[in-house]
Coordinates of C-alpha atoms in Angstrom, one line a residue:
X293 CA -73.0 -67.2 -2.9
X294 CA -71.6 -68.5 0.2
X295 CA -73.5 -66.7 2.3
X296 CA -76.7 -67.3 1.0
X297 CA -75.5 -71.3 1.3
X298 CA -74.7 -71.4 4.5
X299 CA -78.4 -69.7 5.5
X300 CA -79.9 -72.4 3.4
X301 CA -77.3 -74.8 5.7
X302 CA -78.8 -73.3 8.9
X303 CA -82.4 -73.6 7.7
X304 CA -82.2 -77.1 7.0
X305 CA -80.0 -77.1 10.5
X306 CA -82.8 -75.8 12.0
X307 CA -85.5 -78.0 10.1
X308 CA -83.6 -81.5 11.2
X309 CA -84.0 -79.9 14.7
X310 CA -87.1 -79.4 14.8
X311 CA -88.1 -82.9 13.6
X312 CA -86.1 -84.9 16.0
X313 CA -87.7 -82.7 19.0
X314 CA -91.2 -83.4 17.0
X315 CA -90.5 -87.1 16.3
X316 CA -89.3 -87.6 20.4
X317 CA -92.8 -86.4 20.7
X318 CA -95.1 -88.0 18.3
X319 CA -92.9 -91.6 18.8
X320 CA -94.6 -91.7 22.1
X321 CA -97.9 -92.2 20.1
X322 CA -98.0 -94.8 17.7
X323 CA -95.1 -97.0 15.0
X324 CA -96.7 -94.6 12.0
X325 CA -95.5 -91.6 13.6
X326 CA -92.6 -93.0 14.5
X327 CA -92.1 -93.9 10.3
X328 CA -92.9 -90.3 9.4
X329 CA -90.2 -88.8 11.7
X330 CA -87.8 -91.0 11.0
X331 CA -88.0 -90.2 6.9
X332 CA -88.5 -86.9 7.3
X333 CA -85.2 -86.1 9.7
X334 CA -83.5 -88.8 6.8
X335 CA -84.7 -86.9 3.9
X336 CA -83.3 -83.3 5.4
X337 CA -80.3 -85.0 6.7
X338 CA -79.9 -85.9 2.7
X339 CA -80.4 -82.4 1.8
X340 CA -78.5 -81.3 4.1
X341 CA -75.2 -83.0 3.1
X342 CA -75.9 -82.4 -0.8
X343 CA -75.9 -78.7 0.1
X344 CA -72.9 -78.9 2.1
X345 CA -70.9 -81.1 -0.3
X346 CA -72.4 -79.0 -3.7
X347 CA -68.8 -78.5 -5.3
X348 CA -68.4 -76.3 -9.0
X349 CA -65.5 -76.5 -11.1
X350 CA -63.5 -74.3 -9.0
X351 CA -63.2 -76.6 -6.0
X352 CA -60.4 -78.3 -6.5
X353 CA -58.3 -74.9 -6.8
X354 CA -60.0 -74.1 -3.6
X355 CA -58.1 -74.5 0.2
X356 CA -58.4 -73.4 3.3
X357 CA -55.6 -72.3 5.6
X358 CA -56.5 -72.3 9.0
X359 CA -54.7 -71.4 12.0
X360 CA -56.2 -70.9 15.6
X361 CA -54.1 -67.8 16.2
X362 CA -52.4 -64.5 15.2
X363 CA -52.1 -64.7 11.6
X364 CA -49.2 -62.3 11.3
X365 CA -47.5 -64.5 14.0
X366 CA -47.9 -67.5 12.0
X367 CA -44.9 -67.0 9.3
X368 CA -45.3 -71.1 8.6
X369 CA -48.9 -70.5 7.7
X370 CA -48.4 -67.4 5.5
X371 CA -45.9 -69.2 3.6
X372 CA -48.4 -71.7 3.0
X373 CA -50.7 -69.4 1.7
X374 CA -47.9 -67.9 -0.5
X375 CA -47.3 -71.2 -1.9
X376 CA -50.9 -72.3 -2.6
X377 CA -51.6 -69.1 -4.4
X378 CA -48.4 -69.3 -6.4
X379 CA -49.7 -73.0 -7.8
X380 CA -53.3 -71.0 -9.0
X381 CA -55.3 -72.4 -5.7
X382 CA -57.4 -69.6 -4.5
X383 CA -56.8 -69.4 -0.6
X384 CA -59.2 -68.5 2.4
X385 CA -56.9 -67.7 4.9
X386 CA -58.6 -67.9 8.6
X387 CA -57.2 -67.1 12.2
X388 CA -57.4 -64.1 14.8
X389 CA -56.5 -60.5 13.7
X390 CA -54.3 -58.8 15.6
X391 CA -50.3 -58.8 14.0
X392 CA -50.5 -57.3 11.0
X393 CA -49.1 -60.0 8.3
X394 CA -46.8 -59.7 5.6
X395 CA -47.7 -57.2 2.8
X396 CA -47.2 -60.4 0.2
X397 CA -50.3 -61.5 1.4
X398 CA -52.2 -58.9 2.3
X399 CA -51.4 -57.8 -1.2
X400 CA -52.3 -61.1 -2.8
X401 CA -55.2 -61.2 -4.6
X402 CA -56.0 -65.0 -4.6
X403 CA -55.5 -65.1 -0.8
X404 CA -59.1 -63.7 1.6
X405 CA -58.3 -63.4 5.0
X406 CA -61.5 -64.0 7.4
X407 CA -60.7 -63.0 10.5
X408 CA -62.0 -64.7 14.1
X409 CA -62.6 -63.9 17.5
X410 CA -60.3 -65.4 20.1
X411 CA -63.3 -65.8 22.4
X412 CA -63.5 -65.9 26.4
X413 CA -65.5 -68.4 28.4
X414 CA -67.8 -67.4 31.0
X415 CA -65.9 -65.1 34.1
X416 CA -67.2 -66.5 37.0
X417 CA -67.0 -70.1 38.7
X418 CA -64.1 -72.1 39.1
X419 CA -61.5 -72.0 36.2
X420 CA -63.2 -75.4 34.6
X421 CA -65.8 -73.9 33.4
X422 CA -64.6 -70.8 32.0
X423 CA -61.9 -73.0 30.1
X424 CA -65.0 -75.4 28.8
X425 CA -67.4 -72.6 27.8
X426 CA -64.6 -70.9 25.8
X427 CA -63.8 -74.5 23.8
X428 CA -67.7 -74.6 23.2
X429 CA -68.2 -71.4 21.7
X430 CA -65.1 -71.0 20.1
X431 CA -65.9 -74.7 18.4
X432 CA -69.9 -72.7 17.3
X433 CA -67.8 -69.9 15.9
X434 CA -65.2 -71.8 13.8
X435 CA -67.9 -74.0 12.7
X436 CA -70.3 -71.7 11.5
X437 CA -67.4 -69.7 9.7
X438 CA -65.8 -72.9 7.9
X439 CA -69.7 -73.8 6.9
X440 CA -70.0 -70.2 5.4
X441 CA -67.4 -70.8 2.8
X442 CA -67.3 -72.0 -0.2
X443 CA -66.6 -75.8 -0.3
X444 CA -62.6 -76.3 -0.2
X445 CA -61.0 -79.1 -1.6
X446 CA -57.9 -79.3 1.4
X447 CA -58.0 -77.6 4.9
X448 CA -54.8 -77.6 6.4
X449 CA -54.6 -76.2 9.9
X450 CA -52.4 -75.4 12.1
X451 CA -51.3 -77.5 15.1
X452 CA -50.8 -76.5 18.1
X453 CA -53.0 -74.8 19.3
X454 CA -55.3 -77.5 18.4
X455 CA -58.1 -77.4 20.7
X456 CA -60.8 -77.2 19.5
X457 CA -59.1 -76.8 15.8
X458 CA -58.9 -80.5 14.9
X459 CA -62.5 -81.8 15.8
X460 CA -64.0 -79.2 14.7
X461 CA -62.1 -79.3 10.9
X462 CA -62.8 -83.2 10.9
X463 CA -66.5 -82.8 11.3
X464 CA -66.6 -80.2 8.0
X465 CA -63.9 -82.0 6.7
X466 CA -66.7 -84.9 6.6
X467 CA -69.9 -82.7 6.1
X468 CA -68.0 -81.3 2.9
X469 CA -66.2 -84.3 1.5
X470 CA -62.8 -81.7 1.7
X471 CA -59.7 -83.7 3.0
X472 CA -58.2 -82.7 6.2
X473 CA -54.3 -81.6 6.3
X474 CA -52.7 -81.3 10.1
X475 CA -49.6 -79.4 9.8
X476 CA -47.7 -80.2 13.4
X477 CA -45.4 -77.2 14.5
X478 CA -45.5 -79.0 18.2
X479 CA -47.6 -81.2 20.9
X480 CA -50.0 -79.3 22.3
X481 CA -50.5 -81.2 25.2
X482 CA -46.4 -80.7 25.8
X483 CA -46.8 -76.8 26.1
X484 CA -50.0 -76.7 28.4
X485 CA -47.5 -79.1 30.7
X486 CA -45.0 -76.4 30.6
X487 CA -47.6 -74.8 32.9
X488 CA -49.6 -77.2 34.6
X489 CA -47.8 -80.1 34.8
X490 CA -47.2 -83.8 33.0
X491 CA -49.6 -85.0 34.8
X492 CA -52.6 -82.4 35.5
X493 CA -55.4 -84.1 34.4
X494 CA -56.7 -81.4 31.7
X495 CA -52.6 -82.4 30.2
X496 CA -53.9 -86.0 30.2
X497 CA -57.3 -85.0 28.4
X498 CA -55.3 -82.5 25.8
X499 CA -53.0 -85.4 24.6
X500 CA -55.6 -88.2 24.3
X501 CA -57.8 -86.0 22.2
X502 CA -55.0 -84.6 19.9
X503 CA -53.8 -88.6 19.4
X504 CA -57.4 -89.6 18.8
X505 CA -58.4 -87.0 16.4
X506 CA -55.0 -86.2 14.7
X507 CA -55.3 -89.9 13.5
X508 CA -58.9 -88.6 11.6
X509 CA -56.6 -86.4 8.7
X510 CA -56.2 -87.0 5.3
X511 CA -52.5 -86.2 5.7
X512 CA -49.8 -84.7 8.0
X513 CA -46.5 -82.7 7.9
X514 CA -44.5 -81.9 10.6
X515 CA -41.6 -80.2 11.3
X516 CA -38.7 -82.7 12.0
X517 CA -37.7 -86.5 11.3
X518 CA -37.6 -86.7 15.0
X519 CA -41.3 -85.5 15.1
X520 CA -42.2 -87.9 12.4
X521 CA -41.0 -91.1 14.0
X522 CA -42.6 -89.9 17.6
X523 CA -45.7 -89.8 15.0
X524 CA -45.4 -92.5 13.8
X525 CA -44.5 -94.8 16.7
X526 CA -46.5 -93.6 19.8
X527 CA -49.4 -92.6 17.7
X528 CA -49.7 -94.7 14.6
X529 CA -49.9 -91.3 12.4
X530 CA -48.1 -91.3 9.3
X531 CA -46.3 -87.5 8.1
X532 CA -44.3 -86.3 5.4
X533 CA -41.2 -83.7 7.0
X534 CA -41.6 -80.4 6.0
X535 CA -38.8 -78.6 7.2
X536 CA -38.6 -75.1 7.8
X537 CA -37.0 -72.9 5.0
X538 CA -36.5 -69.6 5.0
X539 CA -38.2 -67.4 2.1
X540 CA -36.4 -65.4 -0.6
X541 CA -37.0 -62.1 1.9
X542 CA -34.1 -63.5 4.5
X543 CA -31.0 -62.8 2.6
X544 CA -27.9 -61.1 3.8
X545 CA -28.7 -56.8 3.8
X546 CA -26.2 -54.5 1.5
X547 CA -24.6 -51.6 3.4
X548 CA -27.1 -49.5 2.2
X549 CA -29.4 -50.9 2.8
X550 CA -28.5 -51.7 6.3
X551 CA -28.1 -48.1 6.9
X552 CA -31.7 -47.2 5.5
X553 CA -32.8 -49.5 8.3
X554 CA -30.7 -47.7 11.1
X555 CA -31.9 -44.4 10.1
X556 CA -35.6 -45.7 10.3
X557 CA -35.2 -47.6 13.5
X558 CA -32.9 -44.5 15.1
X559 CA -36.1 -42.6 15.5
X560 CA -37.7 -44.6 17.7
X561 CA -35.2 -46.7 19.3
X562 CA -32.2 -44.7 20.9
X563 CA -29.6 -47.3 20.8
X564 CA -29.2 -47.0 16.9
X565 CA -28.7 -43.5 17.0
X566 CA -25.4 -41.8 17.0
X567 CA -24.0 -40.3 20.5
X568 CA -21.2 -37.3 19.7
X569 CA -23.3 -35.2 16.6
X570 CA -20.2 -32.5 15.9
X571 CA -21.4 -29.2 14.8
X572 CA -21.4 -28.6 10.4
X573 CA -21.0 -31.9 10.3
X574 CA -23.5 -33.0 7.4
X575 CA -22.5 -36.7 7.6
X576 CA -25.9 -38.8 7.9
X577 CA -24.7 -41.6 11.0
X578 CA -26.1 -43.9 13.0
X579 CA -24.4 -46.1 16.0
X580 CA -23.5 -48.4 13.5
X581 CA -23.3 -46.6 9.8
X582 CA -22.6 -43.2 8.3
X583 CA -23.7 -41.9 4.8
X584 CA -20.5 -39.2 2.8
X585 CA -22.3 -36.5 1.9
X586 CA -20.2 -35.7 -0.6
X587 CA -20.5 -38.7 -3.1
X588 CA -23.5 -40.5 -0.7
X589 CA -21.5 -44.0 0.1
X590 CA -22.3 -45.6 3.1
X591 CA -19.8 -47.4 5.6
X592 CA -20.0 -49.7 8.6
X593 CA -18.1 -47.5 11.2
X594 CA -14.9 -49.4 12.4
X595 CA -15.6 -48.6 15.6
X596 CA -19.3 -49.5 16.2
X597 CA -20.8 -52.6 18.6
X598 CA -21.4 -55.5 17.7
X599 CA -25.0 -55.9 16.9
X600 CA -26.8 -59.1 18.6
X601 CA -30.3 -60.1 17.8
X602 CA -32.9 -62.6 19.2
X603 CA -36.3 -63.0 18.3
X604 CA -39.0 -64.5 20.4
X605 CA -42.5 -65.1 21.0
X606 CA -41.9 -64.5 25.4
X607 CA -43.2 -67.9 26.3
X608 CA -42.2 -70.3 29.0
X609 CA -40.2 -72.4 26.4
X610 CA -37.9 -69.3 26.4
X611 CA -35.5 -68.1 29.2
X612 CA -34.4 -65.5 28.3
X613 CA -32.1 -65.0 32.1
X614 CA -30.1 -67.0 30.8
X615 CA -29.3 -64.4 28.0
X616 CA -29.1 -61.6 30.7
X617 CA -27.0 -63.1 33.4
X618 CA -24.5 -63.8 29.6
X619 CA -24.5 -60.0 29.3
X620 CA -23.9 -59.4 32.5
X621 CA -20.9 -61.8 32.0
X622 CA -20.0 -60.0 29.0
X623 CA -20.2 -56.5 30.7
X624 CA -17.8 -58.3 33.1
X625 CA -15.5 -58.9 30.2
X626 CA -15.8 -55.7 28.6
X627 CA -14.7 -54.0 32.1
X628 CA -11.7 -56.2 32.9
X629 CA -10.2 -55.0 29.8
X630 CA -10.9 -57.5 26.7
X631 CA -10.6 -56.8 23.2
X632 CA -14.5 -56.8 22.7
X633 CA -17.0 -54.3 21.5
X634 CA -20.1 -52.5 22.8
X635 CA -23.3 -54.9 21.9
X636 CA -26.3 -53.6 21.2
X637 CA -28.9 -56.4 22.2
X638 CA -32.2 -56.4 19.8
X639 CA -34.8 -58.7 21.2
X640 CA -37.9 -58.9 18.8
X641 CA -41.2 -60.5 19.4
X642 CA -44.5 -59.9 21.7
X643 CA -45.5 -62.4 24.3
X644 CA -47.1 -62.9 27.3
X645 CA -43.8 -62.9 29.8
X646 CA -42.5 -60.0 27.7
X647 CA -43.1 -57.1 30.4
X648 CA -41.5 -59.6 33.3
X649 CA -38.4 -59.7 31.6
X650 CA -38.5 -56.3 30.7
X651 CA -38.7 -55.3 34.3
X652 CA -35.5 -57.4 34.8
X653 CA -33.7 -55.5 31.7
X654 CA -34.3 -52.0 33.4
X655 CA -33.0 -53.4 36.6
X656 CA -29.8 -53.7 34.4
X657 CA -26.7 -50.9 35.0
X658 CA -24.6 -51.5 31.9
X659 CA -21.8 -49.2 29.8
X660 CA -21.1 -51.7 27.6
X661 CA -24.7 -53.8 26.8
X662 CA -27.8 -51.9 25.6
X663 CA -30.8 -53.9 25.2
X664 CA -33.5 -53.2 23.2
X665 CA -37.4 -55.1 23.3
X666 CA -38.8 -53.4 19.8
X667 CA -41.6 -55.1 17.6
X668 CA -40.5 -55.4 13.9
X669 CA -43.0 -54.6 10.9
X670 CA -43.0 -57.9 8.7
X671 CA -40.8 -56.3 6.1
X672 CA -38.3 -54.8 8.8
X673 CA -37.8 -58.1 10.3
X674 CA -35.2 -60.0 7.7
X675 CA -33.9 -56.7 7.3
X676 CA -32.5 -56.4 10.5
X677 CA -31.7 -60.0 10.4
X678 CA -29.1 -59.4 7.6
X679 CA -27.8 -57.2 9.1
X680 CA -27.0 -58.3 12.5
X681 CA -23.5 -60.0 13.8
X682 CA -24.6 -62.6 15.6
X683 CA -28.0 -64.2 16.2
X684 CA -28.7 -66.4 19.6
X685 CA -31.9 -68.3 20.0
X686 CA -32.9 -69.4 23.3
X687 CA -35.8 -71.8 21.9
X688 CA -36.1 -75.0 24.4
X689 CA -38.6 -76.9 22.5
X690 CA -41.6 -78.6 25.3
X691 CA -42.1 -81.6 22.9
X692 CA -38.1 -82.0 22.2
X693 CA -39.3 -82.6 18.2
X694 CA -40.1 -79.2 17.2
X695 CA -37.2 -76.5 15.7
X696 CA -37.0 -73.1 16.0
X697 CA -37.8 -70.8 12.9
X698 CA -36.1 -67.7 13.6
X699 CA -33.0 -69.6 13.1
X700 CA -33.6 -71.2 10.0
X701 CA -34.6 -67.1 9.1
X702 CA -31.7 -66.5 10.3
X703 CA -28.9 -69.4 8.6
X704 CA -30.9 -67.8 5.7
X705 CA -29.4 -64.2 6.2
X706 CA -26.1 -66.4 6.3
X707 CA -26.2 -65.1 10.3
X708 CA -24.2 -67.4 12.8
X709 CA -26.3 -68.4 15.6
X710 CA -25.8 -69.1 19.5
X711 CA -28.2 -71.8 20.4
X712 CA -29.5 -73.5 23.6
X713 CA -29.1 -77.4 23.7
X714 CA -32.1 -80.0 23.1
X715 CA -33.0 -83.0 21.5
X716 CA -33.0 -82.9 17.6
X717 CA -31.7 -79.6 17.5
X718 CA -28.7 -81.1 15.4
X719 CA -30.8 -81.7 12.6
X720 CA -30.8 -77.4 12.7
X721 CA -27.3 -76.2 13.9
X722 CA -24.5 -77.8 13.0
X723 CA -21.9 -77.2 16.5
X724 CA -18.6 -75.5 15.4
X725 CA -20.0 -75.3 11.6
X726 CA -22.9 -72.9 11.1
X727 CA -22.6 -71.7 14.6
X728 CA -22.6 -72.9 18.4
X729 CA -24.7 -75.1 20.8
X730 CA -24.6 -74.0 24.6
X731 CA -26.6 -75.3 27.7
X732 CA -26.4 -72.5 30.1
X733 CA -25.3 -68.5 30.5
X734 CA -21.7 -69.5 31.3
X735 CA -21.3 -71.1 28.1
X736 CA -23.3 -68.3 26.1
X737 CA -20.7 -65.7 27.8
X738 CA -17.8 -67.5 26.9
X739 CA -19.3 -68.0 23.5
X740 CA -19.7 -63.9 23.0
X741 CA -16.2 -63.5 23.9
X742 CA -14.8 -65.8 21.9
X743 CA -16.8 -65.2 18.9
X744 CA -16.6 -61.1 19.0
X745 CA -12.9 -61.5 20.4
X746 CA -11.3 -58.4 18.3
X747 CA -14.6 -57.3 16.6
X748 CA -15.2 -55.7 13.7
X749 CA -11.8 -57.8 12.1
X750 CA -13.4 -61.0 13.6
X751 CA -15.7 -60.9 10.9
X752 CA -13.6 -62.3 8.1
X753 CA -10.5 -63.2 10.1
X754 CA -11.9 -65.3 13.0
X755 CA -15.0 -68.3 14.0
X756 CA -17.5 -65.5 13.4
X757 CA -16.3 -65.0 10.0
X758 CA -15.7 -69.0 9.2
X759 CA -19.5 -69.6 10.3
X760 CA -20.7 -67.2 8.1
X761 CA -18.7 -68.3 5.0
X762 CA -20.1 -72.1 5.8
X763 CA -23.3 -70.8 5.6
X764 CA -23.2 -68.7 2.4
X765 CA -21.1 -71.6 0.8
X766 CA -24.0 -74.1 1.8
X767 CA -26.6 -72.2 0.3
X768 CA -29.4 -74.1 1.4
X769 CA -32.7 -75.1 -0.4
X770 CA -35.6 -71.8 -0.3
X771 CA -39.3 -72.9 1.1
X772 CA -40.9 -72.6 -2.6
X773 CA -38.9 -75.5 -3.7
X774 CA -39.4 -77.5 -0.4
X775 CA -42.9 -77.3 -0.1
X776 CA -43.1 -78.0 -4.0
X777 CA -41.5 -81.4 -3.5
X778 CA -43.4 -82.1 0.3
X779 CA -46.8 -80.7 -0.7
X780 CA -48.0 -80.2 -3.6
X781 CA -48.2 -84.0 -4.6
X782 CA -50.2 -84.2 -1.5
X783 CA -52.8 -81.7 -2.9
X784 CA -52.8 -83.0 -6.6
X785 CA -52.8 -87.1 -5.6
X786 CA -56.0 -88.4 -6.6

């Protein structure tokens, strides 16, 4: 049914064409031509936008999701699409393939994915017009695919990136009478600076056209109060904070199931496997773990390292040297004879700096640190976090307003976190309550130490221990009920 519309659309597309090139013809003639051309491109332009808004009794439990990205590496968005079908709205879910997204929505049945092409602009010339080629034809693509649906009574998109996203969702937002939803994770215009410069002129052009168009929504959430007064005072644009929650899936892991997830990851990644295997010995153990075979119980091993975790998505708002010249630190600990364990490091994500910083981790000579770069399947992921010892989150936001997710995953496993320093960060990690707030690798080292200082007993006995019971003692509100209260009234408001 959509299909067949949207041909129907690009006939009468084509149609209005052809009498606008026909009437700049025939208006060279006479007034009567003039007459006919101008009713006849009116009466298609009519039919045009009756097709386009034609809306069933469905419509309303219609809405689009739409991010211009890696769907699986939009958690945000999936939980939006989670939450939509959970309330009976059937979801059409669009971005780029590529991550493979959690199996709740792959397995959903309300939710369609339709994937997109992350297209290329033309390969020779001056970088200009390879960068202005790709915004046209990836604005043809995403308009013809948003056209093709059925008519949606919300599209809610994804910001950044938001070039070409926003104009292009305006104009159907108008052609289709659906209202427009910007959900803003960040300034575009602050990452591309990250890059290029403040000041670059294609910086310049990115933040006056995501001020003048993200005025054109229906609505807006963002992540942070801080975000939503920079809206609302630079940019006259009014949002409702949606904060980041984590999902029923990040909880803290049992034992066993911990040691499930060691046996699984020990396959592929040696630093989870067990060094010293004795001969006859049936007991099932990882670096971390060991299963009795006599009456199958499963223990932490007293003497096993401390497991760190980061997660990251390798961008230029991420350095992650200060995290190595820390463990380097650490190592330097470790050898002059602290009371400190072994760490295994566990740095999760895919990126485009990832393979510079793994160069610098193989340039690494440690006994004591062993750093792992592994990508997580979407059900592994809070997993692992539940069952790590310490999180640390190098996140530097570019816009200052933005906060980082994998944290709030991870105060959702009840993990303590390590944290760089930046503006409304506080409104996230709580400094000496839920975990610790550092500006450089000095203060990240002496962080470790003091935090893993006697490790394993730290964990009830010291800061380690404290941060974690704050955390389970705070509980915290779960995304279903926070985007119940934030957006749903924003969908059923007449």
């Amino acid at each position: 049914m959509a299909d067949a519309g949207a041909s129907m659309t690009l006939a009468t597309i084509s149609l209005i064409g052809f009498a606008l090139l026909a009437g700049f013809y025939l208006t060279t003639l006479n007034a009567l031509w003039t007459l006919i051309s101008v009713t006849v491109t009116a009466v298609l332009v009519s039919q045009l936008l009756r097709k386009l808004r034609r809306r069933d009794a469905l419509t309303e439990r219609r809405v689009c999701v739409l991010v211009l990205g890696d769907i699986g590496r939009s958690p945000r968005m999936q939980y939006h699409a989670l939450s939509l079908s959970k309330h009976g709205y059937s979801v059409t879910f669009v971005g780029f393939p590529g991550t493979k997204p959690h199996q709740d929505v792959i397995g959903d049945e309300r939710i369609t994915i339709i994937p997109i092409t992350e297209l290329k602009g033309l390969q020779v010339g001056p970088r200009v017009v390879s960068y202005v080629t790709k915004v046209i034809l990836q604005s043809l693509q995403l308009l013809l695919v948003l056209l093709k649906t059925d008519v949606q009574s919300h599209i809610l998109m994804q910001n950044p990136p938001g070039l070409p996203s926003i104009v292009v969702t305006w104009l159907v937002c108008g052609l289709r009478g659906s209202r427009f939803i910007i959900d803003w994770h960040n300034y575009g215009y602050t990452i591309m600076a990250l890059s290029h410069g403040p000041d670059h002129p294609i910086v310049r052009l990115a933040q006056w056209y995501e001020q003048l168009f993200g005025r054109l929504s229906s609505h807006n959430l963002c992540v942070t109060n801080a975000m939503k007064e920079d809206l609302q005072n630079n940019w006259n644009i009014r949002a409702t904070t949606l904060y980041d929650k984590p999902p029923a899936i990040f909880k803290e892991t049992s034992v066993d199931l911990k040691h499930q997830l060691f046996m699984r990851l020990a396959k592929t990644i040696p630093q989870f496997r067990f060094c010293g295997e004795r001969p006859g010995d049936e007991t099932e153990r990882t670096a971390f773990s060991c299963r009795d075979p006599s009456d199958f119980s499963v223990t932490l091993t007293s003497g096993r390292p401390a497991l760190l975790i980061s997660s990251t998505s390798w961008t230029e708002d991420e350095d992650f040297s200060i995290l190595l010249k820390a463990l380097e630190d650490y190592e330097g600990f470790v050898e002059a004879g602290a009371s400190l364990p072994s760490l295994v490091c566990v740095i999760t994500g895919k990126g485009p700096q990832k393979d510079h910083y793994r160069k610098l981790i193989d340039t690494l000579r440690f006994a004591h640190v062993k750093i792992c770069t592994p990508w997580l399947e979407a059900e592994d992921y809070p997993v692992l976090l539940g069952s790590a010892d310490l999180g640390v989150c190098l996140h530097k936001s570019s816009s200052g307003l933005d906060l980082p997710m994998k944290v709030v995953d991870m105060f959702g496993c009840c993990l303590p976190v390590c944290a760089i320093h930046f503006y409304c960060l506080h409104e996230l990690v709580k400094h000496e309550e839920n975990g610790l707030i550092f500006k450089d690798s000095e203060e990240l080292s002496g962080q470790l130490k003091s935090l893993l200082w006697d490790f394993p007993d730290c964990e009830d006995e010291g800061k380690l221990g404290q941060f974690r019971r704050n955390l389970r003692a705070s509980g915290g509100q779960r995304w279903d009920q926070n985007w119940d209260q934030n957006v749903l009234p924003l969908l059923t408001a007449p």
